[in-house]
Amino acid sequence: MSTLAVYPGSFDPITNGHVDIIARGARLFDRIIVAILVNAEKAPLFTMDERVEIGREVFKPYKNVEIDTFNGLLVDYVERRGAQVIVRGLRAVSDFEFEFNMALMNQKLKPSIDTVFMMPAEQYTYISSRLIKEVFALGGRVEGLVPELVESRLRAKVVKQV
Ligand code: PNS
């Protein structure tokens, strides 16, 4: 049996921490679907289309990584796609409580689906989409923290706003 995993999230924007987890997941599972939640935030920086396009471009070299979107309950989407595993990244102890509750709730909703936690490489443990947006908006450098495509798209957004 081949194992299909779903890595869900907002990915607004995708960071090198996410990329690291997806690359690890692509080695561990036969296939991994990066599932972007529709309408996670009321005012996302990147539209859904932009996030999908960026994800597809970044993971073009990976034949077993798919970028998709989902609505509604995550476990329903995972079941619909015939996947067995939900992947979530754990960066620090501070992530644990939220992730633990979410994994247990998902287990309660669909006991046949397992959550697998993966750690990114140490250099990515402090990166989050929220911090990237804040630092970039205030003129800080995010080089090496996000894919180059994200960096250029962030720059284009700032230019547009000026
Ligand atoms: O990138 P994020 O914001 O940490 O991702 C959170 C996400 C999308 C994984 C979570 O909000 C989610 O699964 N939402 C879908 C709705 C759902 O199933 N909620 C119950 C989860 S216990």
XYZ file of C-alpha atoms and ligand atoms in Angstrom:
184
model
C 0.000 0.000 0.000
C 1.325 3.449 -0.803
C 1.151 6.149 1.852
C -0.394 9.463 1.003
C 0.081 12.357 3.415
C -1.611 15.747 3.625
C 0.320 18.783 4.901
C -2.347 21.409 5.633
C -1.915 25.072 6.394
C -2.475 28.683 5.422
C 0.931 29.123 3.720
C 0.548 32.925 3.599
C 3.309 32.860 2.490
C 5.139 29.555 2.294
C 8.442 29.773 4.218
C 11.656 27.776 4.021
C 10.485 26.035 7.190
C 7.438 24.742 5.284
C 9.640 23.827 2.313
C 11.936 21.858 4.623
C 9.010 19.902 6.128
C 7.538 19.173 2.676
C 10.912 17.946 1.375
C 11.218 15.641 4.401
C 7.638 14.442 3.902
C 8.321 13.751 0.220
C 11.164 11.428 1.273
C 9.117 9.680 3.949
C 5.790 9.199 2.163
C 4.973 8.013 -1.340
C 3.074 11.228 -2.018
C 2.390 14.402 -0.091
C -0.366 16.910 -0.768
C 0.211 20.472 0.395
C -3.361 21.513 1.211
C -3.949 25.254 1.464
C -6.940 26.242 3.572
C -9.347 28.534 1.729
C -10.302 31.640 3.723
C -8.120 30.861 6.748
C -7.601 34.573 7.285
C -9.995 37.384 6.477
C -7.322 39.469 4.803
C -4.494 37.245 3.572
C -1.459 38.924 2.005
C -1.346 36.447 -0.879
C -4.509 35.387 -2.681
C -5.332 31.714 -2.915
C -4.331 31.682 -6.596
C -0.974 33.273 -5.773
C -0.288 30.760 -3.001
C -1.145 27.833 -5.270
C 1.001 29.246 -8.089
C 3.973 29.822 -5.768
C 3.638 26.313 -4.289
C 3.485 24.697 -7.737
C 6.526 26.641 -8.923
C 8.618 25.908 -5.813
C 7.794 22.182 -5.910
C 8.022 21.728 -9.681
C 11.083 19.448 -9.317
C 9.216 17.160 -6.892
C 7.142 14.599 -8.737
C 5.413 13.339 -5.569
C 4.328 16.733 -4.186
C 0.909 18.094 -5.125
C -0.479 21.532 -4.277
C -4.218 21.676 -3.625
C -6.761 23.754 -1.702
C -9.427 22.695 0.759
C -12.481 24.009 2.506
C -14.248 22.767 5.609
C -13.012 20.082 7.957
C -9.476 18.884 7.345
C -10.275 15.245 8.166
C -13.082 15.221 5.581
C -10.635 16.460 2.946
C -8.002 13.889 4.008
C -10.576 11.099 3.748
C -11.873 12.342 0.393
C -8.326 12.285 -0.999
C -7.764 8.758 0.316
C -4.848 9.868 2.500
C -3.859 8.190 5.758
C -1.638 10.798 7.389
C -1.732 14.477 8.371
C 1.713 16.063 8.593
C 2.323 19.028 10.871
C 5.587 20.749 11.684
C 6.671 21.252 15.287
C 9.149 24.064 15.742
C 9.247 24.596 19.474
C 7.466 23.720 22.699
C 5.227 26.744 22.110
C 3.668 24.985 19.092
C 2.912 21.889 21.063
C -0.298 22.709 22.910
C -2.173 23.943 19.842
C -0.886 21.095 17.682
C -1.616 18.479 20.348
C -5.220 19.652 20.713
C -5.714 19.772 16.965
C -4.261 16.275 16.492
C -6.470 14.859 19.251
C -9.569 16.556 17.844
C -8.799 15.203 14.384
C -8.222 11.751 15.892
C -11.590 11.963 17.665
C -13.294 12.986 14.406
C -11.592 10.294 12.267
C -9.682 7.686 14.302
C -8.265 6.050 11.159
C -6.243 9.169 10.244
C -2.942 9.696 12.042
C -1.064 12.941 12.621
C 2.698 12.772 12.180
C 4.757 15.646 13.604
C 7.977 16.545 11.879
C 10.753 18.907 12.952
C 12.288 21.313 10.462
C 16.041 21.847 10.334
C 17.235 23.867 13.314
C 17.837 27.052 11.294
C 14.128 27.291 10.484
C 12.721 26.779 13.978
C 11.923 30.451 14.591
C 10.394 31.232 11.185
C 6.657 31.753 10.787
C 4.583 33.277 7.991
C 3.357 35.949 10.415
C 6.899 37.053 11.356
C 8.021 37.039 7.721
C 5.164 39.401 6.777
C 5.837 41.681 9.730
C 9.614 41.869 9.232
C 9.288 42.436 5.483
C 6.595 45.098 5.890
C 8.875 46.995 8.271
C 11.827 46.883 5.889
C 13.716 43.900 7.351
C 15.508 41.274 5.272
C 13.912 37.863 4.829
C 16.599 36.454 2.533
C 17.162 32.744 3.109
C 13.993 32.466 5.170
C 11.541 32.111 2.273
C 11.895 30.771 -1.288
C 13.308 33.381 -3.714
C 9.982 33.475 -5.529
C 8.217 34.509 -2.312
C 10.822 37.208 -1.705
C 10.293 38.692 -5.166
C 6.494 38.505 -4.796
C 6.752 40.280 -1.426
C 8.861 42.994 -3.041
C 6.330 43.374 -5.860
C 3.529 43.818 -3.331
C 5.406 46.550 -1.470
C 6.144 48.379 -4.752
C 2.457 48.176 -5.674
C 1.419 49.679 -2.336
C 3.828 52.632 -2.626
O -1.028 27.226 8.843
P -2.005 27.074 9.979
O -2.855 28.317 10.080
O -1.330 26.718 11.263
O -2.982 25.840 9.595
C -4.078 25.515 10.415
C -4.973 24.466 9.729
C -5.330 24.907 8.335
C -4.218 23.153 9.655
C -6.254 24.289 10.605
O -6.795 25.532 10.874
C -7.311 23.407 9.931
O -7.135 22.233 9.780
N -8.436 24.029 9.531
C -9.502 23.345 8.818
C -10.776 23.271 9.660
C -10.687 22.129 10.649
O -10.606 20.970 10.292
N -10.689 22.504 11.938
C -10.591 21.560 13.039
C -9.135 21.229 13.317
S -8.981 20.349 14.805
